[in-house]
Short mmCIF file of C-alpha atoms in Angstrom, two decimals:
data_model
loop_
_atom_site.label_atom_id
_atom_site.label_comp_id
_atom_site.label_asym_id
_atom_site.label_seq_id
_atom_site.Cartn_x
_atom_site.Cartn_y
_atom_site.Cartn_z
CA MET A 1 -114.68 45.80 -13.60
CA ALA A 2 -116.64 47.24 -16.38
CA ALA A 3 -120.43 45.92 -16.54
CA THR A 4 -121.25 42.42 -16.14
CA GLN A 5 -124.27 40.96 -17.33
CA ILE A 6 -125.98 37.81 -16.09
CA ILE A 7 -128.87 35.33 -16.65
CA PHE A 8 -130.09 33.05 -14.06
CA ALA A 9 -132.29 30.68 -15.59
CA GLY A 10 -134.34 27.26 -14.97
CA PHE A 11 -137.71 26.23 -13.64
CA GLY A 12 -139.95 28.20 -11.07
CA GLY A 13 -139.05 26.52 -7.64
CA GLN A 14 -135.15 26.21 -7.96
CA GLY A 15 -133.94 29.55 -6.40
CA ILE A 16 -133.55 31.21 -9.43
CA LEU A 17 -134.90 34.78 -8.66
CA PHE A 18 -133.31 34.40 -5.24
CA SER A 19 -129.89 33.63 -6.77
CA GLY A 20 -129.97 37.07 -8.97
CA LYS A 21 -131.32 39.02 -5.72
CA PHE A 22 -127.98 37.62 -3.80
CA LEU A 23 -125.80 38.79 -6.50
CA ALA A 24 -127.56 41.86 -6.47
CA ASN A 25 -127.25 42.72 -3.04
CA GLY A 26 -123.50 41.59 -3.16
CA ALA A 27 -122.95 44.17 -5.74
CA LEU A 28 -124.99 46.96 -3.32
CA LEU A 29 -122.86 46.12 -0.38
CA GLU A 30 -119.89 46.93 -2.49
CA ASP A 31 -121.51 49.91 -3.18
CA ARG A 32 -121.30 49.33 -7.27
CA GLN A 33 -124.62 50.00 -9.58
CA VAL A 34 -126.79 47.27 -10.19
CA SER A 35 -130.19 46.09 -11.42
CA TRP A 36 -132.28 42.72 -11.02
CA LEU A 37 -135.16 42.43 -13.58
CA PRO A 38 -137.39 39.23 -13.11
CA SER A 39 -139.43 37.52 -15.67
CA TYR A 40 -143.00 37.42 -14.46
CA GLY A 41 -146.36 36.05 -15.24
CA PRO A 42 -147.96 32.64 -15.62
CA GLU A 43 -144.27 30.92 -16.16
CA MET A 44 -143.45 31.55 -12.50
CA ARG A 45 -145.92 28.86 -11.67
CA GLY A 46 -143.57 25.82 -12.39
CA GLY A 47 -142.65 26.84 -15.76
CA THR A 48 -139.41 28.65 -16.88
CA ALA A 49 -138.30 31.37 -14.71
CA ASN A 50 -135.29 33.74 -15.58
CA CYS A 51 -134.12 37.02 -14.22
CA SER A 52 -131.55 39.56 -15.59
CA VAL A 53 -128.51 40.89 -13.10
CA ILE A 54 -126.40 43.79 -14.40
CA ILE A 55 -123.49 44.94 -12.04
CA SER A 56 -121.51 47.78 -13.31
CA ASP A 57 -119.40 50.69 -11.96
CA MET A 58 -121.22 52.92 -14.16
CA PRO A 59 -124.82 54.05 -13.84
CA ILE A 60 -126.87 51.14 -15.53
CA GLY A 61 -129.22 52.49 -18.74
CA SER A 62 -131.24 49.45 -20.22
CA PRO A 63 -131.88 46.61 -17.17
CA ILE A 64 -132.57 44.37 -19.92
CA VAL A 65 -129.48 41.81 -20.80
CA ALA A 66 -129.82 40.83 -24.22
CA ASP A 67 -125.97 39.67 -24.85
CA PRO A 68 -124.78 38.11 -21.56
CA ASP A 69 -121.30 37.67 -20.10
CA VAL A 70 -122.59 34.90 -17.67
CA VAL A 71 -125.80 32.73 -17.15
CA VAL A 72 -126.58 30.31 -14.93
CA VAL A 73 -128.65 27.35 -16.68
CA MET A 74 -130.50 25.15 -14.48
CA ASN A 75 -132.49 23.16 -16.97
CA ASN A 76 -132.20 22.08 -20.90
CA PRO A 77 -134.30 24.54 -22.51
CA SER A 78 -132.45 27.20 -20.60
CA PHE A 79 -129.40 25.99 -22.00
CA ASP A 80 -130.54 25.91 -25.25
CA LYS A 81 -131.90 29.20 -25.07
CA TYR A 82 -129.10 31.06 -23.40
CA GLU A 83 -126.04 29.27 -24.83
CA GLU A 84 -126.28 30.98 -28.21
CA LEU A 85 -126.68 34.41 -26.34
CA LEU A 86 -123.63 34.62 -24.63
CA VAL A 87 -120.92 36.77 -25.49
CA PRO A 88 -118.04 35.00 -26.96
CA GLY A 89 -115.76 34.30 -24.28
CA GLY A 90 -118.71 34.14 -21.87
CA LYS A 91 -119.14 31.87 -19.19
CA ALA A 92 -121.97 29.17 -18.43
CA PHE A 93 -122.44 27.63 -15.23
CA ILE A 94 -124.37 24.48 -16.19
CA ASP A 95 -125.93 22.50 -13.24
CA SER A 96 -125.03 18.97 -14.79
CA SER A 97 -127.11 16.94 -12.50
CA LEU A 98 -130.45 18.21 -14.78
CA ILE A 99 -128.75 19.23 -18.04
CA THR A 100 -127.62 16.23 -20.04
CA ARG A 101 -125.77 17.79 -22.90
CA GLN A 102 -122.26 19.44 -23.25
CA ALA A 103 -122.00 22.98 -24.70
CA VAL A 104 -122.04 23.36 -28.30
CA ARG A 105 -119.93 26.51 -28.76
CA THR A 106 -116.21 26.44 -28.49
CA ASP A 107 -115.61 30.25 -27.75
CA ILE A 108 -117.14 29.92 -24.28
CA GLU A 109 -115.80 28.91 -20.88
CA ALA A 110 -118.64 25.91 -19.76
CA TYR A 111 -118.37 25.23 -15.85
CA TYR A 112 -120.17 21.78 -15.46
CA ILE A 113 -121.44 21.36 -11.50
CA PRO A 114 -123.51 18.60 -10.53
CA ALA A 115 -125.28 21.06 -7.98
CA THR A 116 -128.46 19.36 -7.55
CA GLN A 117 -126.64 16.05 -6.76
CA ILE A 118 -124.00 18.02 -4.36
CA ALA A 119 -126.68 19.72 -2.57
CA SER A 120 -128.89 16.64 -2.22
CA ASP A 121 -125.69 14.22 -1.21
CA ASN A 122 -125.21 17.12 1.50
CA GLY A 123 -128.72 17.42 2.75
CA LEU A 124 -129.09 20.65 0.98
CA ASP A 125 -132.14 19.91 -1.24
CA GLY A 126 -133.28 22.97 -2.70
CA LEU A 127 -129.64 24.87 -2.66
CA ALA A 128 -128.60 23.81 -5.85
CA ASN A 129 -128.92 27.45 -6.75
CA MET A 130 -126.37 28.38 -4.12
CA VAL A 131 -124.07 25.73 -4.49
CA ILE A 132 -123.65 27.04 -8.31
CA ILE A 133 -123.28 30.55 -6.98
CA GLY A 134 -120.64 29.67 -4.59
CA ASN A 135 -118.77 28.28 -8.16
CA LEU A 136 -119.64 31.38 -10.07
CA ILE A 137 -117.89 33.71 -7.38
CA ARG A 138 -114.80 31.67 -7.74
CA LYS A 139 -114.80 31.71 -11.48
CA THR A 140 -116.05 35.52 -11.94
CA GLY A 141 -114.89 37.40 -9.00
CA VAL A 142 -118.30 39.59 -9.72
CA VAL A 143 -118.73 40.06 -5.92
CA SER A 144 -116.33 39.68 -3.38
CA TRP A 145 -116.11 36.14 -1.70
CA ASP A 146 -115.36 37.68 1.77
CA ASN A 147 -119.04 39.23 1.87
CA ALA A 148 -120.91 35.91 1.22
CA GLU A 149 -121.79 35.58 4.74
CA THR A 150 -122.64 38.83 5.66
CA LEU A 151 -124.83 38.39 2.44
CA VAL A 152 -126.66 35.06 3.54
CA ARG A 153 -127.29 36.69 6.75
CA LYS A 154 -128.73 39.61 5.46
CA ILE A 155 -130.99 37.74 2.73
CA VAL A 156 -131.92 34.53 4.55
CA PRO A 157 -135.39 35.54 6.17
CA ALA A 158 -135.06 36.28 9.85
CA LYS A 159 -137.62 33.82 10.69
CA ARG A 160 -135.56 31.04 9.33
CA PRO A 161 -132.23 31.41 10.98
CA GLU A 162 -131.41 27.69 10.46
CA LEU A 163 -131.35 28.38 6.91
CA ILE A 164 -128.24 30.59 7.25
CA GLU A 165 -125.76 27.62 7.97
CA TYR A 166 -127.37 25.57 5.09
CA ASN A 167 -127.08 28.50 2.42
CA LEU A 168 -124.03 28.89 3.87
CA LYS A 169 -122.76 25.24 3.57
CA ALA A 170 -124.14 25.07 -0.10
CA LEU A 171 -121.78 28.33 -1.01
CA ASP A 172 -118.66 26.78 0.17
CA LEU A 173 -119.26 23.21 -1.71
CA GLY A 174 -120.04 25.26 -4.86
CA TYR A 175 -116.77 27.70 -3.78
CA ASN A 176 -114.54 24.26 -3.51
CA TRP A 177 -115.99 22.71 -6.23
CA GLU A 178 -112.89 21.88 -8.82
CA ASN A 179 -114.84 21.91 -12.50
CA MET B 1 -128.29 60.40 2.62
CA SER B 2 -129.86 57.49 4.03
CA GLU B 3 -128.48 53.72 3.42
CA LYS B 4 -129.77 52.31 -0.28
CA VAL B 5 -131.85 49.15 -0.29
CA LEU B 6 -132.82 46.94 -3.06
CA MET B 7 -136.25 47.30 -4.07
CA LYS B 8 -138.81 46.41 -6.51
CA GLY B 9 -140.13 49.50 -8.09
CA ASN B 10 -143.83 48.92 -7.30
CA GLU B 11 -142.66 48.75 -3.62
CA ALA B 12 -140.61 51.73 -3.63
CA ILE B 13 -143.83 53.38 -5.26
CA ALA B 14 -145.96 52.21 -2.11
CA GLU B 15 -143.13 53.14 0.64
CA ALA B 16 -142.85 56.56 -1.16
CA ALA B 17 -146.42 57.02 -1.01
CA LEU B 18 -146.19 56.33 3.09
CA MET B 19 -143.60 58.69 3.14
CA ALA B 20 -145.60 61.44 1.41
CA GLY B 21 -148.00 60.88 4.05
CA CYS B 22 -150.90 59.14 2.33
CA ARG B 23 -152.79 56.87 4.65
CA HIS B 24 -155.52 55.88 2.70
CA TYR B 25 -155.19 53.15 -0.49
CA PHE B 26 -158.22 51.62 -2.18
CA GLY B 27 -157.36 49.16 -4.87
CA TYR B 28 -157.78 45.70 -6.55
CA PRO B 29 -155.06 43.50 -7.31
CA ILE B 30 -154.05 43.09 -11.10
CA THR B 31 -150.32 41.75 -12.73
CA PRO B 32 -148.15 43.54 -12.81
CA GLN B 33 -148.15 46.16 -10.16
CA THR B 34 -149.90 43.71 -7.39
CA GLU B 35 -146.58 44.16 -5.19
CA LEU B 36 -147.76 47.34 -4.68
CA THR B 37 -150.90 46.44 -3.41
CA ALA B 38 -149.57 44.09 -1.13
CA TYR B 39 -147.31 46.25 0.12
CA MET B 40 -150.20 48.49 1.45
CA ALA B 41 -151.92 45.78 2.93
CA LYS B 42 -149.15 44.76 4.86
CA ARG B 43 -148.09 48.15 6.07
CA LEU B 44 -150.64 50.67 6.29
CA PRO B 45 -152.81 48.85 9.14
CA LYS B 46 -150.13 49.19 11.34
CA MET B 47 -149.67 52.37 10.75
CA GLY B 48 -153.15 53.40 11.58
CA GLY B 49 -153.87 53.95 8.20
CA VAL B 50 -156.37 52.19 5.74
CA PHE B 51 -156.07 49.53 3.29
CA LEU B 52 -159.17 48.34 1.60
CA GLN B 53 -159.12 45.88 -1.39
CA ALA B 54 -162.30 46.79 -2.94
CA GLU B 55 -164.72 44.67 -4.58
CA SER B 56 -163.84 45.98 -8.07
CA GLU B 57 -161.82 48.90 -9.78
CA LEU B 58 -165.00 51.20 -9.78
CA ALA B 59 -165.56 51.14 -6.13
CA ALA B 60 -161.64 51.78 -5.46
CA ILE B 61 -162.00 54.86 -7.28
CA ASN B 62 -164.72 56.18 -5.73
CA MET B 63 -163.56 55.55 -2.55
CA VAL B 64 -160.86 57.65 -3.29
CA ILE B 65 -163.14 60.78 -4.24
CA GLY B 66 -164.78 60.11 -0.95
CA VAL B 67 -161.61 60.28 1.05
CA SER B 68 -159.94 63.02 -1.03
CA SER B 69 -163.13 65.44 -0.44
CA CYS B 70 -161.87 64.74 3.62
CA GLY B 71 -158.86 66.63 2.24
CA LYS B 72 -156.44 63.51 2.90
CA ARG B 73 -153.59 62.10 0.57
CA VAL B 74 -155.37 58.96 -1.03
CA MET B 75 -154.23 56.56 -3.74
CA THR B 76 -154.95 54.31 -5.97
CA SER B 77 -153.16 51.83 -8.21
CA SER B 78 -153.64 49.56 -11.35
CA SER B 79 -152.49 48.14 -14.72
CA SER B 80 -154.14 48.73 -17.75
CA PRO B 81 -157.43 47.25 -18.13
CA GLY B 82 -158.06 48.15 -14.31
CA ILE B 83 -157.39 52.10 -15.15
CA SER B 84 -160.09 51.87 -18.04
CA LEU B 85 -162.38 50.99 -15.13
CA LYS B 86 -161.49 53.76 -13.15
CA SER B 87 -161.86 56.18 -15.99
CA GLU B 88 -165.20 57.21 -14.83
CA GLY B 89 -163.94 58.40 -11.35
CA LEU B 90 -160.89 60.19 -12.80
CA SER B 91 -163.20 62.45 -14.58
CA TYR B 92 -165.52 62.82 -11.73
CA LEU B 93 -162.25 63.69 -9.18
CA ALA B 94 -161.32 66.48 -12.26
CA GLY B 95 -165.15 67.59 -12.10
CA CYS B 96 -164.78 68.15 -8.52
CA CYS B 97 -161.40 69.65 -8.52
CA LEU B 98 -160.24 66.97 -6.23
CA PRO B 99 -156.56 65.79 -5.67
CA ALA B 100 -155.61 62.29 -6.02
CA PHE B 101 -152.53 60.15 -7.07
CA VAL B 102 -153.01 57.14 -8.94
CA VAL B 103 -150.45 54.70 -10.22
CA ASN B 104 -150.54 52.90 -13.76
CA VAL B 105 -148.29 50.04 -14.12
CA GLN B 106 -149.05 49.49 -17.62
CA ARG B 107 -149.13 46.37 -19.67
CA GLY B 108 -150.20 45.52 -23.13
CA GLY B 109 -153.30 46.39 -24.50
CA PRO B 110 -156.04 46.94 -25.67
CA GLY B 111 -158.52 44.93 -24.07
CA LEU B 112 -157.43 42.35 -21.58
CA GLY B 113 -154.29 42.09 -23.90
CA GLY B 114 -151.41 41.02 -21.92
CA ILE B 115 -149.05 41.16 -19.02
CA GLN B 116 -145.99 42.12 -20.00
CA PRO B 117 -144.50 45.92 -20.28
CA SER B 118 -146.22 48.35 -22.29
CA GLN B 119 -146.23 51.99 -22.78
CA SER B 120 -149.91 52.27 -24.91
CA ASP B 121 -151.92 54.07 -22.34
CA TYR B 122 -150.04 57.27 -23.06
CA TRP B 123 -153.18 58.65 -25.00
CA GLN B 124 -155.23 57.38 -22.10
CA ALA B 125 -152.97 58.71 -19.48
CA THR B 126 -152.54 62.24 -21.03
CA ARG B 127 -155.91 62.67 -22.52
CA GLY B 128 -158.14 61.01 -19.77
CA ALA B 129 -161.97 60.07 -19.87
CA HIS B 130 -164.48 62.37 -21.01
CA GLY B 131 -164.95 66.15 -20.37
CA ASP B 132 -162.65 69.09 -20.16
CA TYR B 133 -160.01 68.05 -18.12
CA ARG B 134 -156.11 67.19 -17.60
CA THR B 135 -153.96 64.97 -15.74
CA ILE B 136 -150.66 65.67 -14.68
CA VAL B 137 -148.71 62.41 -15.80
CA LEU B 138 -145.33 61.50 -14.37
CA ALA B 139 -143.12 58.84 -16.10
CA PRO B 140 -140.19 57.53 -14.01
CA ASP B 141 -137.47 55.79 -15.79
CA SER B 142 -135.85 54.27 -12.55
CA VAL B 143 -136.96 52.96 -9.48
CA GLN B 144 -135.17 56.11 -7.52
CA GLU B 145 -137.43 58.43 -9.60
CA MET B 146 -140.38 56.25 -8.78
CA VAL B 147 -139.77 57.44 -5.09
CA SER B 148 -139.45 61.17 -5.82
CA LEU B 149 -142.26 61.34 -8.24
CA THR B 150 -144.58 59.48 -6.38
CA ILE B 151 -143.63 61.97 -3.42
CA LYS B 152 -143.94 64.78 -6.19
CA GLY B 153 -147.32 63.43 -7.38
CA PHE B 154 -149.07 64.00 -4.27
CA GLU B 155 -147.69 67.50 -3.55
CA LEU B 156 -148.38 68.25 -7.08
CA ALA B 157 -152.10 67.30 -6.75
CA ASP B 158 -152.58 68.88 -3.69
CA LYS B 159 -151.14 71.99 -5.04
CA TYR B 160 -153.38 72.19 -8.35
CA ARG B 161 -156.16 70.39 -6.88
CA MET B 162 -156.16 68.16 -9.58
CA THR B 163 -155.19 64.35 -10.45
CA SER B 164 -151.64 62.97 -10.95
CA MET B 165 -150.74 59.93 -12.28
CA LEU B 166 -147.32 58.05 -12.23
CA LEU B 167 -147.34 56.04 -15.32
CA ALA B 168 -144.59 53.11 -15.35
CA ASP B 169 -144.85 49.73 -16.81
CA GLY B 170 -144.32 46.33 -15.87
CA THR B 171 -140.52 46.50 -16.32
CA LEU B 172 -139.87 49.06 -13.69
CA GLY B 173 -142.58 47.87 -11.63
CA GLN B 174 -140.90 44.36 -11.36
CA MET B 175 -136.94 45.31 -11.65
CA MET B 176 -135.35 46.11 -8.45
CA GLU B 177 -132.53 48.31 -8.39
CA PRO B 178 -130.59 50.33 -5.24
CA VAL B 179 -132.71 53.12 -3.82
CA SER B 180 -132.59 56.01 -1.03
CA LEU B 181 -135.40 56.45 0.86
CA ASP B 182 -134.66 59.72 1.71
CA ALA B 183 -137.48 62.20 1.29
CA GLY B 184 -136.37 65.39 2.40
CA GLU B 185 -139.12 67.94 3.37
CA ILE B 186 -142.62 66.81 2.44
CA LYS B 187 -144.75 69.89 1.12
CA THR B 188 -148.67 70.25 2.37
CA PHE B 189 -151.46 72.47 1.36
CA ASP B 190 -154.23 73.97 2.83
CA LYS B 191 -157.04 72.56 1.90
CA PRO B 192 -159.83 75.07 2.84
CA TRP B 193 -162.55 73.08 0.46
CA ALA B 194 -162.30 70.08 2.01
CA THR B 195 -165.74 68.78 3.96
CA THR B 196 -164.30 68.22 7.25
CA GLY B 197 -167.30 69.57 9.09
CA THR B 198 -168.49 73.40 9.58
CA LYS B 199 -168.22 73.46 13.25
CA MET B 200 -170.78 75.97 12.62
CA ALA B 201 -168.23 78.61 11.84
CA ARG B 202 -168.15 78.45 8.12
CA PRO B 203 -170.87 77.85 5.37
CA HIS B 204 -170.85 74.34 4.02
CA ASN B 205 -167.95 73.39 1.63
CA ILE B 206 -169.80 71.31 -1.23
CA ILE B 207 -167.75 68.57 -3.40
CA ASN B 208 -170.01 68.29 -6.85
CA SER B 209 -169.25 67.72 -10.32
CA LEU B 210 -172.91 68.11 -11.51
CA SER B 211 -174.23 71.69 -13.21
CA LEU B 212 -177.19 71.90 -15.16
CA ILE B 213 -176.52 75.72 -16.04
CA PRO B 214 -174.41 75.88 -19.06
CA GLU B 215 -172.91 79.32 -18.07
CA GLU B 216 -171.67 77.77 -14.64
CA LEU B 217 -170.43 74.69 -15.74
CA GLU B 218 -168.56 76.82 -18.52
CA GLN B 219 -167.34 79.03 -15.67
CA TRP B 220 -165.86 75.88 -13.66
CA ASN B 221 -164.06 74.71 -16.67
CA LEU B 222 -162.38 77.96 -17.22
CA GLU B 223 -161.16 77.82 -13.54
CA ARG B 224 -160.11 74.45 -13.77
CA PHE B 225 -157.96 75.42 -17.03
CA ALA B 226 -156.51 78.47 -15.10
CA ARG B 227 -154.92 76.09 -12.45
CA TYR B 228 -154.06 73.59 -15.41
CA ASP B 229 -152.30 76.72 -17.16
CA GLU B 230 -150.21 77.54 -13.74
CA ALA B 231 -149.21 73.76 -13.78
CA GLU B 232 -148.64 73.91 -17.41
CA ALA B 233 -146.08 76.61 -17.08
CA ASN B 234 -144.56 75.57 -13.73
CA GLU B 235 -144.22 71.70 -13.70
CA VAL B 236 -142.67 70.82 -16.85
CA MET B 237 -139.76 67.91 -15.89
CA TYR B 238 -137.25 66.56 -18.39
CA GLU B 239 -133.89 65.60 -18.88
CA GLU B 240 -131.59 66.15 -21.71
CA TYR B 241 -128.53 63.67 -22.55
CA LYS B 242 -126.12 64.59 -24.87
CA MET B 243 -128.01 66.82 -26.54
CA GLU B 244 -125.33 69.70 -26.81
CA ASP B 245 -124.16 68.83 -30.42
CA ALA B 246 -126.55 66.09 -31.04
CA ASP B 247 -127.48 65.96 -34.76
CA VAL B 248 -130.31 63.27 -33.92
CA CYS B 249 -132.60 63.66 -31.10
CA ILE B 250 -134.55 60.54 -29.52
CA VAL B 251 -137.60 61.24 -27.54
CA SER B 252 -138.45 58.54 -24.85
CA PHE B 253 -139.92 58.03 -21.50
CA GLY B 254 -139.27 55.47 -19.24
CA ILE B 255 -138.24 52.05 -19.64
CA THR B 256 -137.52 52.99 -23.34
CA ALA B 257 -135.55 55.75 -22.74
CA ARG B 258 -132.97 53.59 -20.37
CA VAL B 259 -132.83 51.56 -23.78
CA SER B 260 -132.26 54.65 -25.71
CA LYS B 261 -129.65 56.22 -23.34
CA ASN B 262 -127.60 52.82 -24.37
CA ALA B 263 -128.37 53.14 -28.09
CA VAL B 264 -127.04 57.09 -27.59
CA ASP B 265 -123.94 56.13 -26.24
CA GLU B 266 -123.23 52.82 -29.04
CA ALA B 267 -123.94 55.82 -31.89
CA ARG B 268 -121.48 58.46 -30.35
CA ALA B 269 -119.24 55.25 -29.88
CA ALA B 270 -119.82 54.77 -33.50
CA GLY B 271 -119.43 58.81 -34.45
CA ILE B 272 -123.05 59.58 -34.90
CA LYS B 273 -124.26 62.59 -32.77
CA ALA B 274 -127.44 61.36 -31.05
CA GLY B 275 -129.02 62.76 -28.23
CA MET B 276 -132.02 62.14 -26.18
CA ILE B 277 -134.43 64.17 -24.55
CA ARG B 278 -136.43 62.43 -21.95
CA PRO B 279 -139.84 63.80 -20.90
CA ILE B 280 -140.35 63.29 -17.01
CA THR B 281 -143.72 64.76 -17.07
CA LEU B 282 -145.78 63.48 -20.26
CA TRP B 283 -148.32 66.11 -19.25
CA PRO B 284 -147.27 68.98 -18.99
CA PHE B 285 -145.20 68.10 -22.31
CA PRO B 286 -141.74 69.58 -22.50
CA LYS B 287 -142.93 71.56 -25.87
CA LYS B 288 -140.32 74.21 -25.35
CA PRO B 289 -136.70 72.05 -25.03
CA LEU B 290 -138.00 70.04 -28.12
CA LEU B 291 -138.78 73.47 -30.14
CA ALA B 292 -135.38 74.78 -29.38
CA ALA B 293 -133.82 71.26 -30.69
CA ALA B 294 -135.98 71.45 -33.51
CA ASP B 295 -134.00 74.16 -34.86
CA LYS B 296 -130.63 72.30 -34.20
CA VAL B 297 -131.24 68.56 -35.09
CA LYS B 298 -131.75 66.53 -38.35
CA ALA B 299 -134.37 64.56 -36.99
CA PHE B 300 -136.44 63.13 -33.95
CA ILE B 301 -136.93 59.55 -33.16
CA SER B 302 -140.19 58.89 -31.14
CA VAL B 303 -138.76 55.53 -28.93
CA GLU B 304 -142.06 53.73 -27.33
CA MET B 305 -143.79 50.55 -26.64
CA SER B 306 -147.02 51.45 -28.72
CA MET B 307 -148.03 51.66 -32.33
CA GLY B 308 -146.92 55.30 -32.12
CA GLN B 309 -148.70 57.57 -29.35
CA MET B 310 -146.25 60.14 -27.88
CA ILE B 311 -145.34 60.66 -31.68
CA GLU B 312 -147.90 62.99 -32.08
CA ASP B 313 -147.07 65.17 -29.38
CA VAL B 314 -143.60 65.39 -30.47
CA GLU B 315 -144.84 66.27 -34.03
CA LEU B 316 -146.90 69.00 -32.20
CA ALA B 317 -144.31 70.26 -30.31
CA THR B 318 -141.87 70.57 -32.87
CA ARG B 319 -144.66 71.77 -35.15
CA CYS B 320 -143.32 69.34 -37.69
CA LYS B 321 -139.96 71.24 -38.63
CA ARG B 322 -137.94 68.13 -38.57
CA PRO B 323 -138.96 64.89 -39.48
CA VAL B 324 -140.05 62.62 -36.28
CA LEU B 325 -139.28 58.88 -37.07
CA LEU B 326 -140.84 55.95 -34.89
CA CYS B 327 -139.30 53.12 -33.15
CA ASN B 328 -141.67 51.05 -31.68
CA ARG B 329 -142.70 47.77 -30.11
CA THR B 330 -146.02 46.50 -29.20
CA GLY B 331 -147.98 44.27 -27.33
CA GLY B 332 -145.32 43.65 -24.31
CA VAL B 333 -142.28 43.44 -26.70
CA ILE B 334 -139.47 46.09 -25.43
CA PRO B 335 -137.31 47.53 -28.66
CA SER B 336 -133.76 46.46 -28.12
CA VAL B 337 -130.85 48.57 -27.92
CA LYS B 338 -129.98 47.36 -31.65
CA GLU B 339 -133.26 48.44 -32.70
CA VAL B 340 -133.20 52.02 -31.72
CA LEU B 341 -129.48 51.98 -32.98
CA GLU B 342 -130.71 51.12 -36.63
CA LYS B 343 -133.10 53.55 -36.57
CA ILE B 344 -130.66 56.79 -35.60
CA ASN B 345 -128.34 55.43 -38.41
CA GLU B 346 -131.37 55.81 -40.67
CA ALA B 347 -132.28 59.04 -38.91
CA GLU B 348 -128.80 60.13 -39.31
CA LYS B 349 -128.73 60.03 -43.36
CA ILE B 350 -131.94 62.32 -43.15
CA GLY B 351 -130.13 65.10 -45.20
CA GLY B 352 -131.68 68.40 -46.11
CA ASP B 353 -130.97 72.22 -44.64
CA ARG B 354 -130.32 72.46 -40.91
CA ALA B 355 -131.61 75.83 -39.65
#
């Protein structure tokens, strides 16, 4: 696989940066090249948050993603901004519990997942991001699903072991969601 | 080689400093380098080191002077406006011939400016504060290089008794990349000049930058510059990328060199022979490879995040033999691959005789 350029975007607090970190660690586990670049500054405090992840088999030049292959959007402003940047044939993962419109472009693949609702229905408030990641892994294969559990165990802070189970459940719900 | 871990640039600098034997950190938090300070706050006390959040940047740099006088490896870090506050101390460090390691994770300026990445402290870093002195300036373009150049920075500072500055930017500080924390052998240097107590066995060592006798001060400066000459002769670092047959030579450092690398590849895919010389040391500047390239290429392009600062060094190094174009964004904006590519197209069309 060549390079995959991904943008995660939403509100601060939705786990946007964590989602990117999760996939970046997945790529690292497979010994591939990876870069993770967050937005930083005042927008982190409740405004919009985004991060760019590049996963590649070749050394990565610029870590800045201008033309994403994949976008994960968790609020309306992010969808408005990143839908038009997607490359033709690119994939958009849309939290349809929070985003009220459909994709305008017809040359992209749009995946609608009511991730916030799914998380809430399953007692997994705050883990909508992981629901989407589960779905993204299934639809893109950008990292291996077989490593999901190893990854969760690696990234979830040791002080909060109860979160491992919740994260795995959220990933699983997303992976098995039929868009 | 140790296992790779994902680390932010800021944290990688801090970890590398610990690996280099630094046990004293003085600083004051500022975006976008705060993770470095936070990392030191967490790690140093557990290692028996000293972490001190000073009351101001001025206090921090003067604490650096104190620890360095005692012969210990010491550092401070900040972002652009904070480095301006530290400038007085940087000149005093030079005046006292003291080694120090200083990090500037640049943001847009002047003044308070913004908090997004910039390279507009190039002049400040390579020219410095008042008086006749030099600073070794190291410009990493990856998190891995932030590790290796931090270790190198401590070594060079001790070797030449001068400040070495790691000049990064907000992007490099904030981004994560896989990094190997394999230091190899860390070089250390004897410091017979340090004020460690005479034990009644030697004359006093005096650390001082004041001399009211012009001839004496002149002599001090000549001695300083003899050391700088040695550093200039021995420590130039740069990377050449696809320069073998290049018609257009990009000169860029840090994050814009990463963007430029993509542009070089895209230009080559479109049939334009582009290449890049990436200065890794901004001082000493890689004059020789640039001058050599001036006999081969049609034009140079200085790609930087400032109104055009390094471009002057490129013109000097190449003695204006070929045109030097500027491709720049400023204020916290990063030039895009497309913008660099357009400039490459423009440079390629420059005709004239090639030597």
